[in-house]
Protein backbone atom coordinates (compact mmCIF):
# COMPACT_ATOMS: atom_id res chain seq x y z
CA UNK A 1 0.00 0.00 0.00
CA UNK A 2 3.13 2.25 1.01
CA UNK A 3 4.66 1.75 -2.41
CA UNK A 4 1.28 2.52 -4.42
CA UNK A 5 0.97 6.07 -2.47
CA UNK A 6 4.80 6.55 -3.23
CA UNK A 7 4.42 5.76 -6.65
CA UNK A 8 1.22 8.07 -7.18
CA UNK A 9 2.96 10.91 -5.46
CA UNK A 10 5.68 10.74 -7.48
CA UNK A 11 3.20 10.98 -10.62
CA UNK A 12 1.84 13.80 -9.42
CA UNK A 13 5.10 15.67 -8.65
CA UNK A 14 6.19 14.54 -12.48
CA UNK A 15 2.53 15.86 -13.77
CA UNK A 16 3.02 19.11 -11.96
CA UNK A 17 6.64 19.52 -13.16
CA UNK A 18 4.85 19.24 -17.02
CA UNK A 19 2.17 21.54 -16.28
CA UNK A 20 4.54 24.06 -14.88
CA UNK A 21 7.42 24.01 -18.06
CA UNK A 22 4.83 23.31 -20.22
CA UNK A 23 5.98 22.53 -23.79
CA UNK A 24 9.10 24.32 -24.67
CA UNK A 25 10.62 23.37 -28.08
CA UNK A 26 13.49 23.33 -29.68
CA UNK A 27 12.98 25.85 -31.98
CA UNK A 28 11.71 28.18 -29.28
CA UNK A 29 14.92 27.78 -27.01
CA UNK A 30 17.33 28.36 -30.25
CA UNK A 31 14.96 31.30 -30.99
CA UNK A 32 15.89 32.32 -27.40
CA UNK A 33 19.76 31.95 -28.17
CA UNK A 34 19.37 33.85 -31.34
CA UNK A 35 18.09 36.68 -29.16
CA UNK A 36 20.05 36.88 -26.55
CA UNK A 37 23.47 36.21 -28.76
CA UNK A 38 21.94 39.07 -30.68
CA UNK A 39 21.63 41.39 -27.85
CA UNK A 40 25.03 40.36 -25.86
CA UNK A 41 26.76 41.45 -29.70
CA UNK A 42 24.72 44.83 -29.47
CA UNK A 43 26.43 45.67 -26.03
CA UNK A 44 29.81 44.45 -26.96
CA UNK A 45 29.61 46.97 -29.88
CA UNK A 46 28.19 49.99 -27.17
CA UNK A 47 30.80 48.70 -24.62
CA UNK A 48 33.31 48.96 -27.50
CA UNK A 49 32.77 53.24 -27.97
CA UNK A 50 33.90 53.66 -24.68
CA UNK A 51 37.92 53.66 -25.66
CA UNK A 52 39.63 53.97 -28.25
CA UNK A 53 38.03 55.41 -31.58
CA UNK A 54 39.05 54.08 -34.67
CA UNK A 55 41.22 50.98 -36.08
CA UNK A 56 44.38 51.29 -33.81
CA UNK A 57 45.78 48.61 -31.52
CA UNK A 58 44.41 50.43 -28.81
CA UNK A 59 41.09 49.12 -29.95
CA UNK A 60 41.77 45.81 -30.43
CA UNK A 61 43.34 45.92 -26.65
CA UNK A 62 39.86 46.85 -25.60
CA UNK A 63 37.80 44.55 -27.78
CA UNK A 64 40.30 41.61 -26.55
CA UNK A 65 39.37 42.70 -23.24
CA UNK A 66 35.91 42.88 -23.48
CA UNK A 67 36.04 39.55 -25.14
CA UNK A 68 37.80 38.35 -22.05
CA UNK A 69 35.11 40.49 -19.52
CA UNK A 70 32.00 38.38 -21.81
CA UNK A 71 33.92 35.18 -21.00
CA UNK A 72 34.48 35.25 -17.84
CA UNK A 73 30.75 36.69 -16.81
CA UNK A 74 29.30 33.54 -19.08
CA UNK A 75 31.58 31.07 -17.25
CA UNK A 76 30.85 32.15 -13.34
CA UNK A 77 26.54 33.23 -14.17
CA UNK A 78 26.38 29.85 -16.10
CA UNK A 79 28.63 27.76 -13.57
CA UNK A 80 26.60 28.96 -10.71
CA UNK A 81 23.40 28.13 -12.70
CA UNK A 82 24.63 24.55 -12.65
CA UNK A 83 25.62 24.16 -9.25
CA UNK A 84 22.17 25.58 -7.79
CA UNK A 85 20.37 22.96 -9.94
CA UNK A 86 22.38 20.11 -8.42
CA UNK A 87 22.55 21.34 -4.95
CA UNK A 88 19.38 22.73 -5.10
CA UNK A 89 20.41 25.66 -3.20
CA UNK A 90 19.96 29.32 -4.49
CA UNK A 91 22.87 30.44 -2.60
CA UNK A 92 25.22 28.46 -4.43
CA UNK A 93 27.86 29.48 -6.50
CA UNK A 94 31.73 29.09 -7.25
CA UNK A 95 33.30 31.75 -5.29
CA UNK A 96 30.94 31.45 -2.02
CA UNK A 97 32.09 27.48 -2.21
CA UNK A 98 35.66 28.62 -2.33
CA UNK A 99 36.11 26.96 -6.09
CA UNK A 100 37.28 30.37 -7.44
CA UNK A 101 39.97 30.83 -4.51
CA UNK A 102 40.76 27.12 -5.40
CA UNK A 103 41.44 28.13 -8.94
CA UNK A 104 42.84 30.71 -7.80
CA UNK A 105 45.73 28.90 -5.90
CA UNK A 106 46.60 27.00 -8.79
CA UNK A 107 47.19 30.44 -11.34
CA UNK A 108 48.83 32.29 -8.26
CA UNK A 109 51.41 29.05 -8.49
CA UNK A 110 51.52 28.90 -12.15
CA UNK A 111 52.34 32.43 -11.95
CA UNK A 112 55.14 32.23 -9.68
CA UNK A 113 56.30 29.37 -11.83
CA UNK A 114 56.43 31.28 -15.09
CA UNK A 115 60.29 32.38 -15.20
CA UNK A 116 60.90 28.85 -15.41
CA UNK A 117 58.75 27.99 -18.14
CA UNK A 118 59.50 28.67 -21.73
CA UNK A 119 58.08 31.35 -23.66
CA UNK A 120 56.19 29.63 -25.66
CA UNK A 121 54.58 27.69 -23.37
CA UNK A 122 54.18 30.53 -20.13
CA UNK A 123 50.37 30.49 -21.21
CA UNK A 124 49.82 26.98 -21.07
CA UNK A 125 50.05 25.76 -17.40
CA UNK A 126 47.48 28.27 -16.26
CA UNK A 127 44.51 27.31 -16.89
CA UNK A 128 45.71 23.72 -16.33
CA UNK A 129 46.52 24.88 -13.15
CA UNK A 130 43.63 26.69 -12.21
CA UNK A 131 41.13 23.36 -13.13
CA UNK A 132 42.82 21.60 -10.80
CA UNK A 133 42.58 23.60 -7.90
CA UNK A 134 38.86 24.49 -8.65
CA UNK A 135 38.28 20.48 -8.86
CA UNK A 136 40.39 19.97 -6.03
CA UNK A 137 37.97 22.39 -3.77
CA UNK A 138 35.01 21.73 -4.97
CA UNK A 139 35.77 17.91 -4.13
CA UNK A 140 36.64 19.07 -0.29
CA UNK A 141 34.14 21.27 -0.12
CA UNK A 142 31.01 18.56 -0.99
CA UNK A 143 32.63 16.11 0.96
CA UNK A 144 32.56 17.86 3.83
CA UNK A 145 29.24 19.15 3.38
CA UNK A 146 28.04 15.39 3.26
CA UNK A 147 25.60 13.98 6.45
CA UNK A 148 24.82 10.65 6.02
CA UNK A 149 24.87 10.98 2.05
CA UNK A 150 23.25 14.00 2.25
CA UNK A 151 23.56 17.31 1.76
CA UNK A 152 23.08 19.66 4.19
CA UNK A 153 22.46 23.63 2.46
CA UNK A 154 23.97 25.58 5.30
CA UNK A 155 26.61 23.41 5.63
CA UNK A 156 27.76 23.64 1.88
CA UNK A 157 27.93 27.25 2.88
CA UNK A 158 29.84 27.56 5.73
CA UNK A 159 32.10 24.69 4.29
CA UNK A 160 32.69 26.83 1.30
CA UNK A 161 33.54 30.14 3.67
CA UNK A 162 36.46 28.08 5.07
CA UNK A 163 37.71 26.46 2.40
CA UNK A 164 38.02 30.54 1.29
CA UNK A 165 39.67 30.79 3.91
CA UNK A 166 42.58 28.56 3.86
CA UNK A 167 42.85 29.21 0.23
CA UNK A 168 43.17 33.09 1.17
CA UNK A 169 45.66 31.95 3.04
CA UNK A 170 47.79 29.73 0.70
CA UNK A 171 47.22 32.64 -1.72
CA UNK A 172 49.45 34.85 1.07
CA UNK A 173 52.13 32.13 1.22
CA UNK A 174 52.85 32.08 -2.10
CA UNK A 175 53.18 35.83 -2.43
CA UNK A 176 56.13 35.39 0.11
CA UNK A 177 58.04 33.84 -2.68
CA UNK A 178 57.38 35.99 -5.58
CA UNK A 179 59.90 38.52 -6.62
CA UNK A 180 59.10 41.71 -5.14
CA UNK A 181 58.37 43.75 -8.28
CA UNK A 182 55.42 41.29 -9.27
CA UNK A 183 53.46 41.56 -6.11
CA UNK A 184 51.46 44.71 -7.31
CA UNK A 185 50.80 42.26 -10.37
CA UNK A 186 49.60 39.93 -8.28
CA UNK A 187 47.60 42.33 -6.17
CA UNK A 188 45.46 43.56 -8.66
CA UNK A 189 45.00 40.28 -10.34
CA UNK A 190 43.43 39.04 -6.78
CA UNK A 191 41.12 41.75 -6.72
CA UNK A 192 39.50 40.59 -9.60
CA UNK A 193 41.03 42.51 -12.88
CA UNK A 194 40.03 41.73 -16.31
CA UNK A 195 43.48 42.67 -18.00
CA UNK A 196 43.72 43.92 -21.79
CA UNK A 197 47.41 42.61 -22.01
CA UNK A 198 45.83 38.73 -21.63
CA UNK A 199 48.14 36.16 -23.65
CA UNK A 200 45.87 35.49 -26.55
CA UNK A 201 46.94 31.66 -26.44
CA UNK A 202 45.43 31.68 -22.46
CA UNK A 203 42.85 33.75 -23.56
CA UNK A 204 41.38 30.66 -26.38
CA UNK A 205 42.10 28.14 -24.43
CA UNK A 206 39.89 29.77 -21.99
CA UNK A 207 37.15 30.15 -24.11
CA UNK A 208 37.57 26.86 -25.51
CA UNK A 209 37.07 25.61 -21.87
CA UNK A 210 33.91 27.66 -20.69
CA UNK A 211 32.04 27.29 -23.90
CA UNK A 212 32.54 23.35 -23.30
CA UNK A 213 31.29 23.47 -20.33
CA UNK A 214 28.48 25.62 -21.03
CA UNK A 215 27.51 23.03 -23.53
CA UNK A 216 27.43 20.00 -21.30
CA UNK A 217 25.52 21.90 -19.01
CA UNK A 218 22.56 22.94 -21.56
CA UNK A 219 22.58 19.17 -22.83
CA UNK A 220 22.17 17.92 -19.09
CA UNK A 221 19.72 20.57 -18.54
CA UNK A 222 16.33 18.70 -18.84
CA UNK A 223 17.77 16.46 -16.05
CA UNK A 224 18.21 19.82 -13.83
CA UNK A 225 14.58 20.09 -14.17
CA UNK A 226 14.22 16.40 -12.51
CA UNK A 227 16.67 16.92 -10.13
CA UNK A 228 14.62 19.92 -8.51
CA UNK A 229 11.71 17.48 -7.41
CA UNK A 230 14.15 15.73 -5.38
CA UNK A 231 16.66 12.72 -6.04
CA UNK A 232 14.21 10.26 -5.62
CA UNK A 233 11.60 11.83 -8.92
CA UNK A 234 15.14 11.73 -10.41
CA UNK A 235 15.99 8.38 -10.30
CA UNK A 236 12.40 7.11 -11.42
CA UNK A 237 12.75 9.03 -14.47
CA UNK A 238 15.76 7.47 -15.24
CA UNK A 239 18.58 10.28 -13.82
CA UNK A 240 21.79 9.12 -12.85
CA UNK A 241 21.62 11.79 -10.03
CA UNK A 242 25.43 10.89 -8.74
CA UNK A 243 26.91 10.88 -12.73
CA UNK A 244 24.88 14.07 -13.30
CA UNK A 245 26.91 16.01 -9.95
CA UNK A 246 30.04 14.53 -11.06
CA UNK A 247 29.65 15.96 -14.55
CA UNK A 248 28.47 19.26 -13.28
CA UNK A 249 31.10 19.70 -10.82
CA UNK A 250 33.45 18.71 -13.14
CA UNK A 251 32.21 21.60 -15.91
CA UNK A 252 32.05 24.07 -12.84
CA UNK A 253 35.40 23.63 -12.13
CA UNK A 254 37.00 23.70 -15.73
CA UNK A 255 34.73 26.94 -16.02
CA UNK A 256 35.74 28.65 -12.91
CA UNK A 257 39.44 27.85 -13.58
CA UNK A 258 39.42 29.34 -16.86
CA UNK A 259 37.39 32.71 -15.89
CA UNK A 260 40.04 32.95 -12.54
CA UNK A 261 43.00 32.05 -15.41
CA UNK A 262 41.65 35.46 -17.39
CA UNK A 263 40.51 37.79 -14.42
CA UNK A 264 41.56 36.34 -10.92
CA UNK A 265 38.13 35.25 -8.69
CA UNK A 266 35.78 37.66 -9.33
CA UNK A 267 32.86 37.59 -6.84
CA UNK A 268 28.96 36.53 -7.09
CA UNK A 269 27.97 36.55 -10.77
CA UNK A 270 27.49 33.62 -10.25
CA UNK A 271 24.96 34.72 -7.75
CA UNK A 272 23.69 37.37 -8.57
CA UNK A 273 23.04 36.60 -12.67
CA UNK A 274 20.95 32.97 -11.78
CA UNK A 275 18.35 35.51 -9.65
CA UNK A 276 17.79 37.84 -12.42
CA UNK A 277 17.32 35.51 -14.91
CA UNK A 278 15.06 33.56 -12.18
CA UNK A 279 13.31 36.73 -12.35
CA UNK A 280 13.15 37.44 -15.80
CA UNK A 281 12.03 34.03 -17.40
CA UNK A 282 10.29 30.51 -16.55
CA UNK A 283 11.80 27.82 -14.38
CA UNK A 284 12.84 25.80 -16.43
CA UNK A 285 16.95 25.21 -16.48
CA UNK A 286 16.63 24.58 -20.22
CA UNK A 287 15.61 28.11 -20.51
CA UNK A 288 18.00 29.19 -17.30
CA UNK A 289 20.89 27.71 -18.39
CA UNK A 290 21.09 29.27 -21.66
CA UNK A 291 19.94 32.75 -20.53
CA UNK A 292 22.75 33.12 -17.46
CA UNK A 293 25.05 32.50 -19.92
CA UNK A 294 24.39 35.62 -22.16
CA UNK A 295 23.17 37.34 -19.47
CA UNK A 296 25.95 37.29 -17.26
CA UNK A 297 28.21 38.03 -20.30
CA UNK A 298 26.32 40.93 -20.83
CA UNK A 299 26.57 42.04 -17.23
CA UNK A 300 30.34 41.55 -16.57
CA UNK A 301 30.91 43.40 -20.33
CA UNK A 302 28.59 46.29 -18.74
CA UNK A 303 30.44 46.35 -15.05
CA UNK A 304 34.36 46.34 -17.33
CA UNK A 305 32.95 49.31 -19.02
CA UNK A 306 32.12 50.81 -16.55
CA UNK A 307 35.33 50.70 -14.29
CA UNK A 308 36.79 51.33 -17.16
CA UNK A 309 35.09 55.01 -17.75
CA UNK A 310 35.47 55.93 -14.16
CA UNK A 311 38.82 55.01 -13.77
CA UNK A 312 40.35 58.33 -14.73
CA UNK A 313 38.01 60.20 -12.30
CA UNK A 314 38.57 58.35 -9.50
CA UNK A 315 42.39 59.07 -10.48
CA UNK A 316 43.51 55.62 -10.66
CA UNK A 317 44.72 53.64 -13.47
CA UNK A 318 42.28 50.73 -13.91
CA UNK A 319 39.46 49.76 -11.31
CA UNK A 320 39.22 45.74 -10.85
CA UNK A 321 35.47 44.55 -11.58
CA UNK A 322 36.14 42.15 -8.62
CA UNK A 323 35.33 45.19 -6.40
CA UNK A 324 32.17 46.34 -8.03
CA UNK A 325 30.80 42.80 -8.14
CA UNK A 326 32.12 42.47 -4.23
CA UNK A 327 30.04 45.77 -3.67
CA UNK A 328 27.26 44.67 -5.47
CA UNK A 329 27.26 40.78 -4.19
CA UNK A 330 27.55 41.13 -0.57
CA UNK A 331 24.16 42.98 0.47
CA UNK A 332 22.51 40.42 -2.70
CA UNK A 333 23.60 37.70 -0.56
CA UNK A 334 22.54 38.86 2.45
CA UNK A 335 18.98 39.48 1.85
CA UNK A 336 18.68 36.58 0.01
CA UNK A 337 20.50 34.15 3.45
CA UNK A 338 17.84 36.68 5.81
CA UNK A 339 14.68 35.37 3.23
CA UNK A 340 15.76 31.92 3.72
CA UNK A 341 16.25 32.23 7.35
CA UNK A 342 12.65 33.66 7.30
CA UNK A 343 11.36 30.91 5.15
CA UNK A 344 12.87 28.15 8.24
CA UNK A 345 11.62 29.97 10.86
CA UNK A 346 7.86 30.28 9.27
């Protein structure tokens, strides 16, 4: 009798998932891309007048670095699209878990490394470098989130805060043994800096990286929408729910280590993006996971451009985008930990 009332509930938790998408088809979700490719073009060209006028190397500089601002905000929006899905928690995303300091580690060492490197290759361990300690931390930091095979949401937070932590402070170590004129290097490129002089070799293998991931993350996206009912729905519908959080953390990493390889670990896109396009269309990760993507391109071109213009008025020479995001992140995650406090307590 048990198993007939499990088995109808989970009918009716499938039948309400349908109802709720509704039918969503192919041609409407590359209609979707179309539009949003078209518009995330339209604000690279506006982002572009802000610079250099005119064919001159200062203008490909800037379009490089816008290029490398679209990238990065695609990877971390996208990335932390993914790991909300699987973790079903809104308040996930790479750099609260610690996977951007992670990456982070492993460029700060690649970095220090570089003098011993050939030329030719200096662009080639980073990213490498970076994957591995974004995989490394995101392993730790779900394994020590785990009760009893589960996991627990507050947990995976405060798990992720120290694993910041003792990256932060790994991070410090390794600027005790970097010569002394690269440290201000190094400074900026830890507050989050997307940098027009970006080794065009890093920079495609980057984007090479994120747009792979992106892609296994769209195709596994109709098994996002499973996933929300709960592992169980999951499994009945045929979801490998443990292959489907290996692959994602796996693409989360290799995304986050190739935005932190081009602009050091830049804070709560990957937050902050997911909840506007929560806001803005249907909940349905099909639909989600293509829209952070552009959308958080779009955003990260819009915040470069913008410490870009007011760079010379606040008399400095470049402002990182880390900050703004940092400025802009922290009270977005606060409200949104006080709703969910609210939400227990009711």
């Amino acid at each position: 009798m048990d198993k007939k009332v499990e088995n109808k509930t989970l009918d009716n938790m499938k039948a309400k998932q349908e109802r709720s998408l509704g039918a969503l088809t192919s041609t409407r979700l590359f209609r979707l891309g179309g539009i949003l490719l078209a518009v995330t073009i339209v604000t690279a060209v506006v982002c572009s007048l802000f610079g250099p006028m005119g064919f001159s190397w200062g203008m490909a500089y800037r379009l490089q670095r816008l290029a490398a601002a679209a990238m990065v905000g695609s990877a971390l929006a996208a990335g932390g699209m993914g790991l909300q899905a699987i973790l079903r928690n809104p308040l996930a995303e790479p750099y609260l878990l610690g996977i951007s300091s992670g990456a982070g580690v492993g460029v700060l060492a690649g970095m220090s490394l570089l003098g011993s490197v050939p030329a030719w290759l200096a662009w080639s361990p980073i990213p490498l470098l970076a994957f591995i300690g974004a995989l490394a931390t995101c392993t730790a930091v779900y394994l020590i989130a785990q009760r009893r095979g589960r996991l627990d949401a507050y947990s995976l937070i405060l798990s992720g805060v120290i694993v910041n932590v003792f990256n932060g402070a790994l991070m410090l170590v390794i600027n005790l043994y970097i010569k002394p004129y690269q440290i201000i290097e190094f400074s900026r490129w830890m507050m989050g800096e997307v940098s027009e002089n970006v080794n065009r070799g890093t920079l495609i293998v980057c984007c090479l990286c994120i747009m792979t991931g992106w892609l296994v993350l769209l195709l596994r996206s109709a098994d996002f929408n499973a996933l929300a009912l709960g592992d169980d729905v999951a499994r009945s519908v045929g979801v490998s729910v443990a292959r489907i959080r290996l692959e994602t953390f796996l693409c989360v990493s290799l995304m986050a280590g190739a935005a932190v390889a081009l602009a050091g670990p830049v804070g709560f896109i990957g937050l902050i993006v997911p909840h506007i396009c929560r806001m803005l269309m249907r909940a349905d990760f099909r639909v989600l996971v293509i829209a952070s993507g552009f959308i958080g391109a779009i955003f990260l071109m819009i915040v470069e451009t913008l410490c870009y213009s007011l760079a010379q008025y606040a008399q400095v020479a470049v402002i990182p985008v880390g900050i703004v995001t940092a400025l802009c992140g922290g009270p977005f995650f606060l409200v949104l930990l006080r709703r969910r406090f609210q939400v227990v307590e009711a």
